[in-house]
């Protein structure tokens, strides 16, 4: 979930039910992790689902946060929070453990590991400095093997530097394995202050099994633009095996504050000792785009990226990049929002695929309206990355958390799915509470602030469900029509998921 939206303002690990989730370490007799599936924390070759509730009360501590992992194939549920043997830091009120999530195989054992961002963690007396943990997978399940690895800023800490109030380390995280087999993680610190001023932002790049740390700012050699106040470099992140993208939603463009921008890097270190910068750009500076950067557009609030192959290539050496622009005005409709689609080419050039997709786009279902915030979150998938990309293989999901119907149910929200290749309006699908999403519509549900793309479909978090319900996550196949019932449901109190919570589904991995 990407925030900063107008108007939105003892360690514990419990395995519940299912074979192989008894809470102990994996025995020598158990099969080794198989790897290769993605989000497979017990290494059995079946995808798992991690669902965060960063507002959950844990052991009486309000908004301490917790994460529920549902192991695929009916193999049980594991709940992870701070305060257990394998998640090494105490839970505190207001930490918001699970505010951001990412997955990769950090230790290369074949079981995927879960990266958990806790940006509101206090470091000593330093408020909201932030904290990130790698919670390791094992054949016994997530957090059932070795002790987690924590990352904080400090002279004697893994990331170096100094922990400062409001840094928000871990506000965004991304992780992948590079095309050369190097596991890497990117940690955003958008509240970092620097010589350029307040909230210029910062990036920690952590690579390899040894977890080498490299720090990157907009003042690093070859990085686009200079570090300036309120840039918030690192507020959003996305990664593939060949590139990672950094959102800079506060970037000023030609004097227009919070117009926004993005920077693209390769995960390999260059001669300057940092991940190699590819390029950076704003709406105004994207090649082939006639869109203009405007104040408060917040271009880069959300980003998503997938490997991509064209007919001219023999392998997926490029990437499609979706950039959310929730503050975009559509004609005179303030904050209606939009999404731009680009291709990062193997020769380090950028191609504009669609400079402005919005709800007034040709043949697209729905109508743009003020305050929709279309693009507050985006998710991309390529179901066949080694094949030439097509409208059936590459899909884009867009969150519209400010959507409402006929003035009823203010900020009810919704989600729209598009083909990411070809005509966007040819087969788009719309879902909202009461129409496809099986919950009663109500005010300020903000559906569309939490999305995740999987090979089989899109997962939609309904974290702010009406009434006393703590939330839910619903899965829809990529080819499912508007109004179709979900093919998956994850909800507290059902299928082994514990009851309780506050905002279950606020982040999904």
XYZ file of C-alpha atoms in Angstrom:
509
model
C 0.000 0.000 0.000
C 1.312 3.426 -0.909
C 0.180 6.153 1.493
C 0.656 9.899 1.670
C -2.782 10.139 0.090
C -4.940 13.177 0.709
C -7.741 12.241 3.097
C -6.114 9.038 4.436
C -4.552 10.091 6.705
C 9.181 -12.392 23.757
C 8.739 -12.231 19.821
C 5.854 -14.130 18.293
C 5.453 -16.635 15.611
C 2.535 -19.049 15.843
C 1.907 -21.898 13.439
C -1.735 -22.913 13.271
C -2.890 -26.238 11.847
C -1.601 -28.098 8.845
C 1.178 -30.660 8.433
C 4.752 -29.520 8.917
C 3.846 -26.366 10.854
C 4.516 -27.408 14.404
C 6.655 -24.403 15.235
C 10.032 -26.155 15.477
C 13.050 -26.180 13.200
C 13.087 -28.368 10.123
C 14.541 -31.832 10.767
C 17.152 -33.521 8.608
C 14.514 -35.991 7.482
C 12.380 -33.272 5.918
C 12.713 -32.567 2.218
C 14.884 -29.626 1.179
C 13.330 -26.420 -0.142
C 12.542 -26.739 -3.831
C 12.522 -23.018 -4.756
C 11.505 -21.446 -8.028
C 7.829 -20.734 -7.368
C 7.965 -17.272 -5.800
C 6.455 -16.431 -2.387
C 7.085 -20.037 -1.351
C 8.171 -19.802 2.262
C 8.143 -23.543 3.015
C 9.784 -24.529 -0.269
C 7.191 -27.090 -1.332
C 6.735 -25.652 -4.823
C 3.341 -24.088 -4.032
C 2.856 -20.346 -3.770
C 2.022 -18.932 -0.327
C 0.276 -15.646 0.544
C 1.470 -13.111 3.128
C -1.172 -10.675 4.425
C -0.326 -7.819 6.760
C -2.406 -6.074 9.372
C -0.073 -3.250 10.444
C -2.793 -1.747 12.660
C -3.387 -4.934 14.652
C -3.227 -4.866 18.434
C -0.646 -7.409 19.591
C -0.438 -8.443 23.244
C -2.337 -5.307 24.209
C -0.080 -3.017 22.161
C -2.182 -1.002 19.728
C -1.004 -0.808 16.115
C 1.992 -3.022 16.820
C 1.109 -5.020 13.688
C 1.299 -8.610 12.533
C 1.543 -10.674 9.335
C -0.423 -13.811 8.483
C 1.088 -16.303 6.036
C -1.310 -18.756 4.419
C 0.714 -21.656 3.080
C -0.565 -22.921 -0.263
C -1.940 -26.401 -0.770
C -3.847 -26.375 2.509
C -0.679 -26.610 4.590
C -1.695 -24.321 7.375
C -1.422 -20.746 8.552
C 1.455 -19.047 10.355
C 1.063 -15.720 12.170
C 4.211 -13.654 12.621
C 4.688 -10.581 14.792
C 7.411 -8.934 16.813
C 8.006 -10.660 20.165
C 9.085 -14.225 19.385
C 12.165 -16.365 19.267
C 12.533 -16.028 15.504
C 11.552 -12.378 14.998
C 14.167 -10.624 17.017
C 12.817 -7.307 18.311
C 10.073 -6.499 20.837
C 6.618 -5.409 19.723
C 5.672 -1.864 20.689
C 2.552 0.215 20.250
C 2.551 2.130 16.983
C 5.348 0.136 15.276
C 3.058 -0.947 12.399
C 4.955 -4.136 11.617
C 3.954 -5.214 8.080
C 3.446 -1.744 6.637
C 5.454 -2.971 3.624
C 6.304 -6.474 2.398
C 8.607 -8.088 -0.154
C 9.782 -11.623 -0.931
C 13.020 -13.174 -2.155
C 15.369 -16.027 -1.280
C 17.866 -14.035 0.779
C 20.005 -16.966 1.938
C 19.699 -19.038 -1.265
C 18.425 -22.161 0.480
C 15.485 -22.663 -1.893
C 12.865 -21.360 0.578
C 11.667 -17.807 0.010
C 12.105 -15.301 2.820
C 9.759 -12.497 3.848
C 10.960 -8.901 4.110
C 8.857 -6.885 6.567
C 9.031 -3.103 6.804
C 8.212 -1.421 10.125
C 8.711 2.264 9.332
C 7.209 3.569 12.585
C 9.568 1.584 14.809
C 11.313 3.731 17.415
C 15.051 3.148 17.697
C 15.791 3.888 21.315
C 14.355 7.335 21.944
C 14.311 8.163 18.221
C 10.703 8.109 17.061
C 9.661 6.586 13.731
C 13.228 5.889 12.654
C 12.135 2.585 11.107
C 13.227 -1.027 10.991
C 13.301 -3.856 8.410
C 13.516 -7.581 9.028
C 14.135 -10.628 6.897
C 12.026 -13.451 8.327
C 13.437 -16.659 6.962
C 11.491 -19.451 5.351
C 12.156 -23.121 6.031
C 10.628 -26.482 5.208
C 8.670 -26.120 8.456
C 7.205 -22.779 7.334
C 7.880 -19.071 7.638
C 9.765 -18.053 10.782
C 10.185 -21.655 11.921
C 13.913 -21.939 11.216
C 16.703 -19.502 11.928
C 16.345 -16.171 13.699
C 15.370 -13.173 11.597
C 17.891 -10.586 10.433
C 17.150 -6.975 11.393
C 18.242 -3.794 9.618
C 18.322 -0.377 11.284
C 20.451 2.698 10.834
C 23.262 3.437 13.277
C 27.038 3.549 13.482
C 27.248 -0.047 14.717
C 24.232 -1.328 12.794
C 23.975 -3.187 9.453
C 22.955 -0.110 7.469
C 25.350 2.395 9.027
C 24.429 6.059 9.172
C 22.330 7.558 11.942
C 18.759 6.743 12.968
C 16.782 9.982 12.991
C 13.239 10.873 13.918
C 10.834 10.469 11.002
C 13.248 8.634 8.690
C 10.574 5.942 8.064
C 13.101 3.303 7.062
C 11.133 0.453 5.477
C 8.227 2.588 4.274
C 8.771 0.701 1.012
C 10.765 -2.455 0.305
C 11.444 -4.506 -2.809
C 13.488 -7.653 -3.411
C 14.472 -9.983 -6.241
C 17.197 -12.263 -7.560
C 19.218 -10.709 -10.357
C 19.714 -12.301 -13.759
C 23.211 -13.261 -12.568
C 21.812 -15.071 -9.521
C 22.491 -12.421 -6.879
C 19.749 -11.990 -4.270
C 19.126 -8.313 -3.542
C 16.858 -6.128 -1.443
C 16.097 -2.404 -1.689
C 14.958 -0.438 1.378
C 13.343 2.973 1.006
C 13.924 5.707 3.600
C 11.744 8.533 2.230
C 11.828 10.593 5.426
C 15.631 10.828 5.524
C 16.950 14.364 5.892
C 20.166 15.386 4.135
C 22.211 18.342 3.028
C 19.430 19.042 0.514
C 16.870 19.529 3.286
C 14.043 17.651 4.984
C 12.621 14.409 3.582
C 14.984 14.250 0.627
C 14.910 10.460 0.896
C 17.492 7.704 0.833
C 17.991 4.143 -0.378
C 19.781 1.123 1.085
C 20.752 -1.585 -1.417
C 21.507 -4.942 0.233
C 22.979 -7.675 -1.993
C 24.173 -11.251 -1.838
C 24.058 -13.857 0.892
C 26.643 -11.748 2.732
C 24.151 -8.838 2.615
C 26.562 -6.159 1.485
C 25.070 -2.687 2.027
C 25.408 0.218 -0.411
C 23.715 3.570 0.180
C 22.224 5.644 -2.646
C 20.801 9.165 -2.747
C 19.852 11.514 -5.562
C 23.242 13.124 -5.012
C 25.036 9.840 -5.798
C 27.040 9.784 -9.041
C 24.846 9.426 -12.129
C 21.493 9.451 -10.280
C 18.790 11.590 -11.877
C 18.074 14.985 -10.322
C 19.447 16.462 -7.088
C 18.298 15.728 -3.553
C 15.806 18.448 -2.592
C 13.400 19.007 0.310
C 10.285 16.784 0.218
C 11.482 14.670 -2.740
C 10.838 11.493 -0.709
C 13.192 9.400 -2.817
C 12.360 5.765 -1.988
C 8.674 6.216 -1.142
C 7.794 3.421 -3.595
C 9.853 0.576 -5.053
C 9.565 -2.220 -7.613
C 12.079 -4.803 -8.849
C 12.747 -7.392 -11.553
C 15.788 -9.570 -12.225
C 17.405 -6.821 -14.359
C 16.111 -3.504 -13.001
C 14.616 -1.809 -9.989
C 12.602 1.405 -9.917
C 12.484 4.057 -7.221
C 9.511 6.400 -6.845
C 10.192 10.069 -6.027
C 6.636 11.415 -5.656
C 7.700 14.686 -4.056
C 10.091 15.674 -6.845
C 9.733 19.284 -8.003
C 9.665 19.652 -11.785
C 10.213 23.093 -13.281
C 9.151 24.677 -10.000
C 6.015 22.537 -9.643
C 6.139 20.942 -6.206
C 5.186 17.306 -5.761
C 4.983 16.801 -9.526
C 6.947 13.594 -8.986
C 9.423 11.396 -10.801
C 11.022 7.949 -10.914
C 14.572 6.606 -11.209
C 15.551 3.253 -12.726
C 18.669 1.271 -11.759
C 20.344 -2.006 -12.613
C 21.036 -4.250 -9.606
C 24.703 -4.698 -10.586
C 27.248 -2.372 -8.967
C 29.100 0.021 -11.279
C 32.575 1.564 -11.010
C 31.198 4.118 -8.525
C 30.242 1.236 -6.245
C 26.463 1.751 -6.456
C 23.680 0.021 -8.393
C 24.107 1.331 -11.936
C 21.696 4.221 -12.661
C 19.879 3.716 -15.977
C 17.835 6.937 -16.141
C 15.252 8.999 -14.324
C 12.333 11.017 -15.617
C 9.150 12.934 -14.895
C 5.978 13.119 -16.993
C 7.391 16.078 -18.896
C 10.674 14.366 -19.668
C 9.457 10.928 -20.777
C 10.243 10.341 -24.475
C 7.237 10.258 -26.779
C 4.924 11.579 -24.066
C 2.826 14.717 -24.441
C 1.806 14.667 -20.755
C 2.847 17.602 -18.606
C 4.072 17.576 -15.020
C 1.815 19.543 -12.692
C 2.003 20.469 -9.030
C 0.688 17.735 -6.707
C 0.455 15.072 -9.443
C 2.649 12.796 -7.268
C 3.940 10.843 -10.258
C 5.669 7.800 -8.736
C 3.410 7.367 -5.710
C 3.170 3.736 -6.795
C 5.319 1.710 -9.196
C 5.174 -1.835 -10.562
C 7.556 -3.647 -12.891
C 7.695 -6.987 -14.771
C 10.159 -8.635 -17.139
C 9.083 -8.270 -20.746
C 10.063 -9.576 -24.187
C 9.309 -8.063 -27.603
C 9.368 -9.696 -31.041
C 12.837 -8.252 -31.615
C 14.293 -10.063 -28.593
C 15.052 -13.703 -27.829
C 14.716 -13.322 -24.045
C 12.869 -11.047 -21.569
C 15.719 -8.554 -21.250
C 13.483 -5.478 -20.987
C 10.780 -4.540 -18.501
C 7.340 -2.962 -18.457
C 6.961 -0.211 -15.874
C 3.664 1.146 -14.512
C 3.735 4.463 -12.641
C 0.787 5.637 -10.555
C -0.161 9.344 -10.695
C -3.046 9.587 -8.202
C -2.930 13.379 -7.990
C -3.322 13.866 -11.749
C -6.128 16.215 -12.779
C -8.138 14.901 -15.734
C -9.356 18.027 -17.527
C -10.955 19.957 -14.645
C -11.431 16.890 -12.436
C -9.059 17.446 -9.523
C -7.161 14.346 -8.332
C -9.022 12.013 -10.673
C -5.710 10.211 -11.131
C -3.952 8.310 -13.874
C -1.339 5.665 -14.678
C 1.504 5.833 -17.204
C 3.008 2.752 -18.859
C 6.583 2.575 -20.145
C 9.079 0.043 -21.423
C 12.640 -0.050 -20.136
C 14.636 -1.325 -23.118
C 17.765 -3.500 -22.932
C 19.807 -0.681 -24.535
C 18.981 1.585 -21.559
C 16.410 3.650 -23.426
C 12.822 4.319 -22.433
C 9.718 3.918 -24.592
C 6.355 5.417 -23.646
C 3.652 2.765 -24.061
C 0.744 4.841 -22.723
C 1.397 8.301 -21.335
C -1.957 8.594 -19.569
C -4.408 5.829 -18.777
C -7.421 7.029 -16.829
C -11.119 6.265 -16.526
C -11.934 8.577 -19.433
C -9.635 6.624 -21.752
C -11.156 5.184 -24.948
C -13.608 2.304 -24.247
C -12.585 2.079 -20.585
C -15.404 1.200 -18.207
C -16.338 3.912 -15.717
C -15.966 7.678 -15.632
C -13.191 9.775 -14.122
C -14.308 11.846 -11.134
C -12.677 14.300 -8.723
C -10.862 12.651 -5.836
C -10.827 9.144 -7.329
C -7.019 8.852 -6.883
C -6.839 6.364 -9.762
C -3.313 4.894 -9.542
C -2.813 5.118 -5.777
C -1.597 1.517 -6.066
C -0.676 -0.498 -9.159
C 0.216 -4.140 -9.779
C 1.637 -5.818 -12.886
C 2.047 -9.448 -13.897
C 3.532 -11.244 -16.870
C 2.134 -14.759 -16.848
C 4.525 -15.889 -19.611
C 7.720 -13.786 -19.303
C 9.795 -15.875 -21.717
C 7.212 -15.438 -24.487
C 6.583 -12.330 -26.559
C 4.256 -10.203 -24.415
C 0.608 -9.908 -25.423
C -2.695 -8.603 -24.089
C -3.464 -12.038 -22.661
C -0.160 -12.495 -20.819
C 0.564 -9.060 -19.328
C -2.043 -7.517 -17.009
C -2.234 -4.287 -15.030
C -4.366 -3.756 -11.918
C -5.075 -0.205 -10.745
C -6.458 0.869 -7.389
C -9.081 3.644 -7.294
C -9.595 4.203 -3.537
C -11.555 7.452 -3.861
C -14.208 6.046 -6.171
C -17.873 6.388 -5.243
C -21.125 5.658 -7.062
C -23.661 8.458 -7.607
C -22.405 10.337 -4.584
C -23.137 7.407 -2.275
C -20.556 5.708 -0.102
C -17.816 8.322 -0.096
C -14.377 6.845 -0.914
C -15.757 3.340 -1.224
C -13.050 2.560 -3.766
C -12.583 -0.059 -6.447
C -10.094 -1.855 -8.679
C -9.740 -1.881 -12.456
C -7.825 -4.477 -14.489
C -6.432 -3.796 -17.970
C -4.336 -5.544 -20.581
C -0.906 -3.919 -20.303
C -0.178 -4.563 -23.973
C -2.516 -3.395 -26.743
C -5.740 -1.422 -26.361
C -6.384 -0.759 -22.651
C -10.156 -0.561 -23.097
C -10.466 -3.753 -25.112
C -10.933 -6.056 -22.132
C -10.850 -3.975 -18.949
C -12.711 -5.185 -15.853
C -14.118 -3.133 -12.969
C -14.744 -4.342 -9.395
C -16.052 -2.523 -6.339
C -17.699 -3.396 -3.027
C -21.111 -4.854 -3.736
C -20.226 -5.587 -7.382
C -17.678 -8.370 -7.616
C -16.102 -7.632 -4.248
C -18.503 -9.441 -1.865
C -18.810 -6.868 0.935
C -21.441 -4.259 1.645
C -20.429 -0.850 0.304
C -19.819 1.835 2.908
C -18.076 5.160 3.350
C -14.268 5.306 3.365
C -13.413 1.710 2.624
C -10.601 2.904 0.338
C -10.602 -0.315 -1.707
C -7.672 -0.091 -4.101
C -4.983 0.946 -1.637
C -3.733 -2.641 -1.406
C -3.130 -4.850 -4.453
C -0.877 -7.760 -5.340
C -0.357 -9.538 -8.655
C 0.201 -13.291 -8.850
C 0.567 -15.526 -11.920
C -3.067 -16.598 -11.579
C -4.810 -13.368 -10.579
C -5.024 -10.147 -8.629
C -5.375 -10.036 -4.847
C -7.458 -7.144 -3.508
C -7.197 -6.052 0.103
C -10.354 -4.721 1.770
C -8.601 -3.627 4.943
C -11.112 -0.992 5.979
C -14.274 -3.032 5.653
C -17.446 -1.556 7.103
C -18.675 -2.482 10.558
C -16.516 -4.336 13.058
C -14.890 -6.693 10.552
C -11.077 -6.556 10.553
C -10.832 -6.839 6.762
C -10.339 -9.448 4.056
C -8.407 -10.264 0.883
C -10.136 -11.471 -2.267
C -8.491 -13.130 -5.270
C -9.819 -12.816 -8.836
C -8.484 -14.623 -11.907
C -7.031 -12.352 -14.578
C -9.700 -13.430 -17.061
C -12.649 -13.167 -14.636
C -15.377 -10.801 -15.843
C -16.733 -7.753 -14.019
C -19.063 -8.834 -11.252
C -17.603 -12.350 -11.030
C -17.242 -13.843 -7.571
C -13.734 -14.173 -6.142
C -11.885 -17.434 -6.632
C -10.052 -17.001 -3.309
C -11.020 -15.497 0.031
C -8.716 -14.870 2.987
C -10.555 -13.657 6.067
C -9.967 -13.719 9.827
C -11.903 -16.563 11.418
C -12.022 -18.634 8.231
C -9.851 -21.527 6.967
C -7.474 -21.470 9.894
C -6.830 -17.703 9.873
C -7.113 -16.451 13.465
C -9.905 -14.102 14.432
C -9.303 -10.496 15.356
C -7.284 -7.741 13.799
C -7.895 -4.196 12.672
C -6.862 -3.736 9.034
C -6.261 -7.240 7.696
C -5.223 -6.927 4.056
C -3.549 -3.508 4.277
C -0.515 -5.042 2.509
C -0.290 -8.273 0.506
C 2.622 -10.270 -0.862
